[in-house]
Amino acid sequence: MKLVLFGPPGVGKGSQARFLSEREGAVHISTGVLLRRAIRSETELGMEAKEYVESGMLVPGPLVRALAEDAVRATGFKGFVLDGYPRTIEQAEWLDAFLRENESQLDTVISLQVPAEVIIDRLSKRRVDRETGENYHLDFKPPPADLPADRIIQRKDDMPEAILHRLRIYDRDTHPVQDWYRQRGMLQEIDGRGTFEEVYGRIVGAIPTHGSTP
Ligand code: AMP
């Protein structure tokens, strides 16, 4: 299974991508997770990316390109779910060329759609386990009571001003990527509202190769 899971921040694509990858034996590749890991480990890339990530801006394309391509290459081009990449048309073109050069291609691109007010609620109430990266929601999926409080953090880019910034960037830079894939007959739009299981069912139903080897 070779997928891009696409959608605005807070649409739930990270949790869906992680679950889907585990169930289907594919590798979940989240450029956001890779960047936050690099920032925590204070690698050169992490230092360069820190300010952008924390303020909700897009990290310069070439930095993310290398991260994403290395991660896809490491799967042997077998099974992966890309989450958060590509985020610009330029990145979509890079990915297309990279897969083509490696005689690979995406099965499909799934775009999760939810109204803006739902996104703002999800992001402002999102909390993260800083060790495992697991996401929680204060109302719907509160962090377990036995999880030490100092492990539960709110991402800096989930603060109100950064949320608005990220949504504006999404509309300006990332939303057009959908049209790019639609023109190529690769886009499937899925309703991202409802329970986790409902949305998961819709995603799985949209994967053309589902049921064959990953
Ligand atoms: P995410 O966890 O997907 O919401 O990503 C968190 C942040 O990482 C974004 O707000 C960007 O600053 C950065 N980021 C992740 N993926 C990309 C990408 N493909 N291009 C540029 N910046 C990215």
PDB file of C-alpha atoms and ligand atoms in Angstrom:
ATOM      1  CA  MET A   1       0.000   0.000   0.000  1.00  0.00           C
ATOM      2  CA  LYS A   2       1.458   3.328  -1.089  1.00  0.00           C
ATOM      3  CA  LEU A   3      -0.640   6.232  -0.001  1.00  0.00           C
ATOM      4  CA  VAL A   4      -0.657   9.908   0.704  1.00  0.00           C
ATOM      5  CA  LEU A   5      -3.074  10.907   3.424  1.00  0.00           C
ATOM      6  CA  PHE A   6      -3.874  14.515   2.897  1.00  0.00           C
ATOM      7  CA  GLY A   7      -5.861  17.161   4.756  1.00  0.00           C
ATOM      8  CA  PRO A   8      -5.665  20.246   6.952  1.00  0.00           C
ATOM      9  CA  PRO A   9      -3.845  20.155  10.287  1.00  0.00           C
ATOM     10  CA  GLY A  10      -6.038  18.620  12.982  1.00  0.00           C
ATOM     11  CA  VAL A  11      -8.161  16.606  10.584  1.00  0.00           C
ATOM     12  CA  GLY A  12      -7.033  13.395  12.291  1.00  0.00           C
ATOM     13  CA  LYS A  13      -4.730  12.195   9.550  1.00  0.00           C
ATOM     14  CA  GLY A  14      -1.848  11.423  11.920  1.00  0.00           C
ATOM     15  CA  SER A  15      -3.902   9.025  14.063  1.00  0.00           C
ATOM     16  CA  GLN A  16      -5.531   7.446  11.028  1.00  0.00           C
ATOM     17  CA  ALA A  17      -2.204   7.065   9.226  1.00  0.00           C
ATOM     18  CA  ARG A  18      -0.598   5.428  12.256  1.00  0.00           C
ATOM     19  CA  PHE A  19      -3.451   2.953  12.724  1.00  0.00           C
ATOM     20  CA  LEU A  20      -3.679   2.187   9.017  1.00  0.00           C
ATOM     21  CA  SER A  21       0.060   1.511   8.779  1.00  0.00           C
ATOM     22  CA  GLU A  22       0.007  -0.811  11.793  1.00  0.00           C
ATOM     23  CA  ARG A  23      -2.960  -2.762  10.456  1.00  0.00           C
ATOM     24  CA  GLU A  24      -1.640  -3.032   6.924  1.00  0.00           C
ATOM     25  CA  GLY A  25       2.038  -3.599   7.620  1.00  0.00           C
ATOM     26  CA  ALA A  26       3.051  -0.336   5.961  1.00  0.00           C
ATOM     27  CA  VAL A  27       5.380   2.330   7.348  1.00  0.00           C
ATOM     28  CA  HIS A  28       3.834   5.530   8.665  1.00  0.00           C
ATOM     29  CA  ILE A  29       5.925   8.452   7.441  1.00  0.00           C
ATOM     30  CA  SER A  30       5.008  11.740   9.080  1.00  0.00           C
ATOM     31  CA  THR A  31       7.321  14.610   8.201  1.00  0.00           C
ATOM     32  CA  GLY A  32       5.945  16.474  11.246  1.00  0.00           C
ATOM     33  CA  VAL A  33       6.954  13.607  13.566  1.00  0.00           C
ATOM     34  CA  LEU A  34      10.384  13.317  11.891  1.00  0.00           C
ATOM     35  CA  LEU A  35      10.949  17.063  12.226  1.00  0.00           C
ATOM     36  CA  ARG A  36       9.887  17.170  15.876  1.00  0.00           C
ATOM     37  CA  ARG A  37      12.202  14.223  16.563  1.00  0.00           C
ATOM     38  CA  ALA A  38      15.096  16.053  14.875  1.00  0.00           C
ATOM     39  CA  ILE A  39      14.332  19.159  16.940  1.00  0.00           C
ATOM     40  CA  ARG A  40      14.309  17.152  20.176  1.00  0.00           C
ATOM     41  CA  SER A  41      17.607  15.487  19.298  1.00  0.00           C
ATOM     42  CA  GLU A  42      19.056  18.882  18.327  1.00  0.00           C
ATOM     43  CA  THR A  43      20.384  17.611  15.007  1.00  0.00           C
ATOM     44  CA  GLU A  44      21.543  20.148  12.442  1.00  0.00           C
ATOM     45  CA  LEU A  45      18.289  19.688  10.537  1.00  0.00           C
ATOM     46  CA  GLY A  46      16.324  20.044  13.779  1.00  0.00           C
ATOM     47  CA  MET A  47      18.019  23.339  14.601  1.00  0.00           C
ATOM     48  CA  GLU A  48      17.275  24.667  11.136  1.00  0.00           C
ATOM     49  CA  ALA A  49      13.639  23.567  11.254  1.00  0.00           C
ATOM     50  CA  LYS A  50      12.800  24.531  14.861  1.00  0.00           C
ATOM     51  CA  GLU A  51      11.612  28.091  14.363  1.00  0.00           C
ATOM     52  CA  TYR A  52       9.413  27.194  11.401  1.00  0.00           C
ATOM     53  CA  VAL A  53       7.783  24.206  13.091  1.00  0.00           C
ATOM     54  CA  GLU A  54       7.103  25.997  16.361  1.00  0.00           C
ATOM     55  CA  SER A  55       5.508  28.983  14.686  1.00  0.00           C
ATOM     56  CA  GLY A  56       3.413  26.864  12.311  1.00  0.00           C
ATOM     57  CA  MET A  57       5.268  27.910   9.154  1.00  0.00           C
ATOM     58  CA  LEU A  58       6.329  25.532   6.417  1.00  0.00           C
ATOM     59  CA  VAL A  59       9.907  24.322   6.722  1.00  0.00           C
ATOM     60  CA  PRO A  60      11.945  25.083   3.558  1.00  0.00           C
ATOM     61  CA  GLY A  61      11.104  22.413   0.997  1.00  0.00           C
ATOM     62  CA  PRO A  62      14.560  20.909   0.410  1.00  0.00           C
ATOM     63  CA  LEU A  63      14.922  20.013   4.115  1.00  0.00           C
ATOM     64  CA  VAL A  64      11.647  18.106   4.194  1.00  0.00           C
ATOM     65  CA  ARG A  65      12.231  16.582   0.792  1.00  0.00           C
ATOM     66  CA  ALA A  66      15.357  14.805   1.998  1.00  0.00           C
ATOM     67  CA  LEU A  67      13.591  13.558   5.137  1.00  0.00           C
ATOM     68  CA  ALA A  68      10.613  12.216   3.199  1.00  0.00           C
ATOM     69  CA  GLU A  69      12.641  10.639   0.402  1.00  0.00           C
ATOM     70  CA  ASP A  70      15.037   8.911   2.801  1.00  0.00           C
ATOM     71  CA  ALA A  71      12.087   7.504   4.744  1.00  0.00           C
ATOM     72  CA  VAL A  72      10.317   6.244   1.616  1.00  0.00           C
ATOM     73  CA  ARG A  73      13.556   4.725   0.302  1.00  0.00           C
ATOM     74  CA  ALA A  74      14.015   2.939   3.626  1.00  0.00           C
ATOM     75  CA  THR A  75      10.704   1.090   3.072  1.00  0.00           C
ATOM     76  CA  GLY A  76      12.142  -0.382  -0.132  1.00  0.00           C
ATOM     77  CA  PHE A  77       9.202   1.301  -1.928  1.00  0.00           C
ATOM     78  CA  LYS A  78       6.919  -1.395  -0.553  1.00  0.00           C
ATOM     79  CA  GLY A  79       4.347  -0.044   1.840  1.00  0.00           C
ATOM     80  CA  PHE A  80       4.058   3.470   3.238  1.00  0.00           C
ATOM     81  CA  VAL A  81       1.497   6.024   4.307  1.00  0.00           C
ATOM     82  CA  LEU A  82       2.775   9.548   3.845  1.00  0.00           C
ATOM     83  CA  ASP A  83       1.295  12.010   6.316  1.00  0.00           C
ATOM     84  CA  GLY A  84       2.137  15.705   5.978  1.00  0.00           C
ATOM     85  CA  TYR A  85       4.097  15.346   2.744  1.00  0.00           C
ATOM     86  CA  PRO A  86       3.655  16.682   0.099  1.00  0.00           C
ATOM     87  CA  ARG A  87       2.395  20.030   1.360  1.00  0.00           C
ATOM     88  CA  THR A  88       3.110  22.199  -1.691  1.00  0.00           C
ATOM     89  CA  ILE A  89       2.809  21.649  -5.421  1.00  0.00           C
ATOM     90  CA  GLU A  90       6.592  21.743  -5.628  1.00  0.00           C
ATOM     91  CA  GLN A  91       6.781  18.884  -3.104  1.00  0.00           C
ATOM     92  CA  ALA A  92       4.106  16.938  -5.037  1.00  0.00           C
ATOM     93  CA  GLU A  93       6.244  17.272  -8.165  1.00  0.00           C
ATOM     94  CA  TRP A  94       9.357  16.145  -6.283  1.00  0.00           C
ATOM     95  CA  LEU A  95       7.532  13.128  -4.907  1.00  0.00           C
ATOM     96  CA  ASP A  96       6.162  12.224  -8.307  1.00  0.00           C
ATOM     97  CA  ALA A  97       9.618  12.411  -9.902  1.00  0.00           C
ATOM     98  CA  PHE A  98      11.243  10.524  -7.025  1.00  0.00           C
ATOM     99  CA  LEU A  99       8.765   7.633  -7.213  1.00  0.00           C
ATOM    100  CA  ARG A 100       8.978   7.515 -10.987  1.00  0.00           C
ATOM    101  CA  GLU A 101      12.795   7.364 -10.881  1.00  0.00           C
ATOM    102  CA  ASN A 102      12.441   4.406  -8.563  1.00  0.00           C
ATOM    103  CA  GLU A 103       9.804   2.697 -10.686  1.00  0.00           C
ATOM    104  CA  SER A 104       7.208   3.166  -8.024  1.00  0.00           C
ATOM    105  CA  GLN A 105       3.913   5.026  -7.820  1.00  0.00           C
ATOM    106  CA  LEU A 106       1.194   5.957  -5.354  1.00  0.00           C
ATOM    107  CA  ASP A 107      -1.938   3.817  -5.189  1.00  0.00           C
ATOM    108  CA  THR A 108      -4.016   6.843  -4.335  1.00  0.00           C
ATOM    109  CA  VAL A 109      -4.182  10.134  -2.451  1.00  0.00           C
ATOM    110  CA  ILE A 110      -6.846  10.373   0.212  1.00  0.00           C
ATOM    111  CA  SER A 111      -7.989  13.775   1.306  1.00  0.00           C
ATOM    112  CA  LEU A 112      -9.821  14.020   4.622  1.00  0.00           C
ATOM    113  CA  GLN A 113     -12.256  16.895   4.853  1.00  0.00           C
ATOM    114  CA  VAL A 114     -13.773  18.520   7.927  1.00  0.00           C
ATOM    115  CA  PRO A 115     -15.180  22.026   8.587  1.00  0.00           C
ATOM    116  CA  ALA A 116     -12.823  24.681  10.005  1.00  0.00           C
ATOM    117  CA  GLU A 117     -14.581  24.936  13.390  1.00  0.00           C
ATOM    118  CA  VAL A 118     -14.043  21.222  14.015  1.00  0.00           C
ATOM    119  CA  ILE A 119     -10.357  21.618  13.170  1.00  0.00           C
ATOM    120  CA  ILE A 120      -9.878  24.504  15.589  1.00  0.00           C
ATOM    121  CA  ASP A 121     -11.548  22.517  18.374  1.00  0.00           C
ATOM    122  CA  ARG A 122      -9.434  19.432  17.678  1.00  0.00           C
ATOM    123  CA  LEU A 123      -6.145  21.330  17.571  1.00  0.00           C
ATOM    124  CA  SER A 124      -6.694  23.510  20.608  1.00  0.00           C
ATOM    125  CA  LYS A 125      -7.680  20.486  22.705  1.00  0.00           C
ATOM    126  CA  ARG A 126      -4.955  18.227  21.350  1.00  0.00           C
ATOM    127  CA  ARG A 127      -2.296  17.009  23.759  1.00  0.00           C
ATOM    128  CA  VAL A 128       0.700  14.854  22.915  1.00  0.00           C
ATOM    129  CA  ASP A 129       2.718  12.278  24.810  1.00  0.00           C
ATOM    130  CA  ARG A 130       6.150  13.707  24.189  1.00  0.00           C
ATOM    131  CA  GLU A 131       7.828  10.305  24.483  1.00  0.00           C
ATOM    132  CA  THR A 132       5.634   8.204  22.186  1.00  0.00           C
ATOM    133  CA  GLY A 133       4.107  10.954  20.028  1.00  0.00           C
ATOM    134  CA  GLU A 134       0.633   9.558  20.774  1.00  0.00           C
ATOM    135  CA  ASN A 135      -2.100  12.175  20.355  1.00  0.00           C
ATOM    136  CA  TYR A 136      -4.921  12.788  22.820  1.00  0.00           C
ATOM    137  CA  HIS A 137      -7.959  15.061  22.858  1.00  0.00           C
ATOM    138  CA  LEU A 138      -9.055  16.595  26.150  1.00  0.00           C
ATOM    139  CA  ASP A 139     -12.741  15.705  25.568  1.00  0.00           C
ATOM    140  CA  PHE A 140     -12.796  12.621  23.348  1.00  0.00           C
ATOM    141  CA  LYS A 141      -9.579  10.805  24.145  1.00  0.00           C
ATOM    142  CA  PRO A 142      -8.138  12.148  27.383  1.00  0.00           C
ATOM    143  CA  PRO A 143      -4.590  11.097  28.310  1.00  0.00           C
ATOM    144  CA  PRO A 144      -4.597   7.998  30.584  1.00  0.00           C
ATOM    145  CA  ALA A 145      -4.662   8.844  34.279  1.00  0.00           C
ATOM    146  CA  ASP A 146      -1.401   6.939  34.907  1.00  0.00           C
ATOM    147  CA  LEU A 147       0.557   8.906  32.305  1.00  0.00           C
ATOM    148  CA  PRO A 148       2.940  11.276  34.160  1.00  0.00           C
ATOM    149  CA  ALA A 149       1.708  14.850  33.742  1.00  0.00           C
ATOM    150  CA  ASP A 150       5.103  16.117  32.558  1.00  0.00           C
ATOM    151  CA  ARG A 151       4.912  13.800  29.538  1.00  0.00           C
ATOM    152  CA  ILE A 152       1.680  15.376  28.331  1.00  0.00           C
ATOM    153  CA  ILE A 153       2.390  18.514  26.370  1.00  0.00           C
ATOM    154  CA  GLN A 154       0.600  20.926  24.122  1.00  0.00           C
ATOM    155  CA  ARG A 155       2.487  21.483  20.896  1.00  0.00           C
ATOM    156  CA  LYS A 156       3.638  25.088  20.516  1.00  0.00           C
ATOM    157  CA  ASP A 157       2.006  25.125  17.095  1.00  0.00           C
ATOM    158  CA  ASP A 158      -1.318  24.097  18.661  1.00  0.00           C
ATOM    159  CA  MET A 159      -1.538  27.447  20.458  1.00  0.00           C
ATOM    160  CA  PRO A 160      -4.337  29.680  19.069  1.00  0.00           C
ATOM    161  CA  GLU A 161      -2.213  32.109  17.042  1.00  0.00           C
ATOM    162  CA  ALA A 162      -0.172  29.314  15.495  1.00  0.00           C
ATOM    163  CA  ILE A 163      -3.351  27.372  14.630  1.00  0.00           C
ATOM    164  CA  LEU A 164      -4.729  30.297  12.640  1.00  0.00           C
ATOM    165  CA  HIS A 165      -1.372  30.694  10.955  1.00  0.00           C
ATOM    166  CA  ARG A 166      -1.266  27.019   9.979  1.00  0.00           C
ATOM    167  CA  LEU A 167      -4.807  27.100   8.599  1.00  0.00           C
ATOM    168  CA  ARG A 168      -3.952  30.152   6.483  1.00  0.00           C
ATOM    169  CA  ILE A 169      -0.845  28.439   5.160  1.00  0.00           C
ATOM    170  CA  TYR A 170      -2.869  25.333   4.458  1.00  0.00           C
ATOM    171  CA  ASP A 171      -5.381  27.308   2.379  1.00  0.00           C
ATOM    172  CA  ARG A 172      -2.686  29.162   0.504  1.00  0.00           C
ATOM    173  CA  ASP A 173      -0.002  26.520  -0.109  1.00  0.00           C
ATOM    174  CA  THR A 174      -1.361  23.088   0.624  1.00  0.00           C
ATOM    175  CA  HIS A 175      -4.963  23.146  -0.544  1.00  0.00           C
ATOM    176  CA  PRO A 176      -3.876  23.597  -4.210  1.00  0.00           C
ATOM    177  CA  VAL A 177      -2.020  20.261  -3.969  1.00  0.00           C
ATOM    178  CA  GLN A 178      -5.448  18.590  -3.940  1.00  0.00           C
ATOM    179  CA  ASP A 179      -6.253  20.058  -7.356  1.00  0.00           C
ATOM    180  CA  TRP A 180      -2.874  18.895  -8.622  1.00  0.00           C
ATOM    181  CA  TYR A 181      -3.740  15.300  -7.678  1.00  0.00           C
ATOM    182  CA  ARG A 182      -7.363  15.648  -8.824  1.00  0.00           C
ATOM    183  CA  GLN A 183      -6.211  16.669 -12.303  1.00  0.00           C
ATOM    184  CA  ARG A 184      -4.160  13.489 -12.408  1.00  0.00           C
ATOM    185  CA  GLY A 185      -7.123  11.336 -11.376  1.00  0.00           C
ATOM    186  CA  MET A 186      -5.419  10.338  -8.110  1.00  0.00           C
ATOM    187  CA  LEU A 187      -7.517  12.138  -5.490  1.00  0.00           C
ATOM    188  CA  GLN A 188     -10.238  10.656  -3.335  1.00  0.00           C
ATOM    189  CA  GLU A 189     -12.106  12.992  -1.018  1.00  0.00           C
ATOM    190  CA  ILE A 190     -13.347  11.469   2.210  1.00  0.00           C
ATOM    191  CA  ASP A 191     -15.614  12.913   4.898  1.00  0.00           C
ATOM    192  CA  GLY A 192     -13.417  13.229   8.011  1.00  0.00           C
ATOM    193  CA  ARG A 193     -16.327  13.799  10.419  1.00  0.00           C
ATOM    194  CA  GLY A 194     -17.631  11.087  12.740  1.00  0.00           C
ATOM    195  CA  THR A 195     -15.942   8.548  14.958  1.00  0.00           C
ATOM    196  CA  PHE A 196     -12.414   7.303  14.379  1.00  0.00           C
ATOM    197  CA  GLU A 197     -13.806   3.930  13.213  1.00  0.00           C
ATOM    198  CA  GLU A 198     -16.254   5.522  10.775  1.00  0.00           C
ATOM    199  CA  VAL A 199     -13.516   7.585   9.167  1.00  0.00           C
ATOM    200  CA  TYR A 200     -11.142   4.623   9.144  1.00  0.00           C
ATOM    201  CA  GLY A 201     -13.769   2.536   7.325  1.00  0.00           C
ATOM    202  CA  ARG A 202     -14.150   5.218   4.675  1.00  0.00           C
ATOM    203  CA  ILE A 203     -10.386   5.428   4.168  1.00  0.00           C
ATOM    204  CA  VAL A 204      -9.950   1.678   3.806  1.00  0.00           C
ATOM    205  CA  GLY A 205     -12.876   1.575   1.380  1.00  0.00           C
ATOM    206  CA  ALA A 206     -11.122   4.122  -0.816  1.00  0.00           C
ATOM    207  CA  ILE A 207      -7.847   2.209  -1.164  1.00  0.00           C
ATOM    208  CA  PRO A 208      -7.833   0.498  -4.547  1.00  0.00           C
ATOM    209  CA  THR A 209      -5.306  -2.198  -3.695  1.00  0.00           C
ATOM    210  CA  HIS A 210      -6.741  -2.949  -0.273  1.00  0.00           C
ATOM    211  CA  GLY A 211      -6.633  -6.681   0.410  1.00  0.00           C
ATOM    212  CA  SER A 212      -3.568  -7.326  -1.770  1.00  0.00           C
ATOM    213  CA  THR A 213      -0.030  -7.397  -0.379  1.00  0.00           C
ATOM    214  CA  PRO A 214       1.100  -4.072   1.088  1.00  0.00           C
TER     215      PRO A 214
HETATM  216  P1  AMP B   1       2.383  18.219  11.254  1.00  0.00           P
HETATM  217  O1  AMP B   1       2.758  17.372  12.411  1.00  0.00           O
HETATM  218  O2  AMP B   1       2.170  17.427   9.979  1.00  0.00           O
HETATM  219  O3  AMP B   1       1.217  19.143  11.544  1.00  0.00           O
HETATM  220  O4  AMP B   1       3.648  19.166  10.935  1.00  0.00           O
HETATM  221  C1  AMP B   1       4.108  20.079  11.894  1.00  0.00           C
HETATM  222  C2  AMP B   1       4.969  21.148  11.250  1.00  0.00           C
HETATM  223  O5  AMP B   1       6.110  20.534  10.610  1.00  0.00           O
HETATM  224  C3  AMP B   1       4.309  21.968  10.154  1.00  0.00           C
HETATM  225  O6  AMP B   1       3.503  23.025  10.652  1.00  0.00           O
HETATM  226  C4  AMP B   1       5.546  22.482   9.409  1.00  0.00           C
HETATM  227  O7  AMP B   1       6.197  23.496  10.144  1.00  0.00           O
HETATM  228  C5  AMP B   1       6.461  21.263   9.432  1.00  0.00           C
HETATM  229  N1  AMP B   1       6.235  20.381   8.268  1.00  0.00           N
HETATM  230  C6  AMP B   1       5.794  19.093   8.282  1.00  0.00           C
HETATM  231  N2  AMP B   1       5.708  18.603   7.050  1.00  0.00           N
HETATM  232  C7  AMP B   1       6.123  19.595   6.208  1.00  0.00           C
HETATM  233  C8  AMP B   1       6.246  19.705   4.805  1.00  0.00           C
HETATM  234  N3  AMP B   1       5.906  18.692   3.989  1.00  0.00           N
HETATM  235  N4  AMP B   1       6.709  20.877   4.293  1.00  0.00           N
HETATM  236  C9  AMP B   1       7.056  21.906   5.102  1.00  0.00           C
HETATM  237  N5  AMP B   1       6.944  21.868   6.430  1.00  0.00           N
HETATM  238  C10 AMP B   1       6.464  20.734   7.001  1.00  0.00           C
END
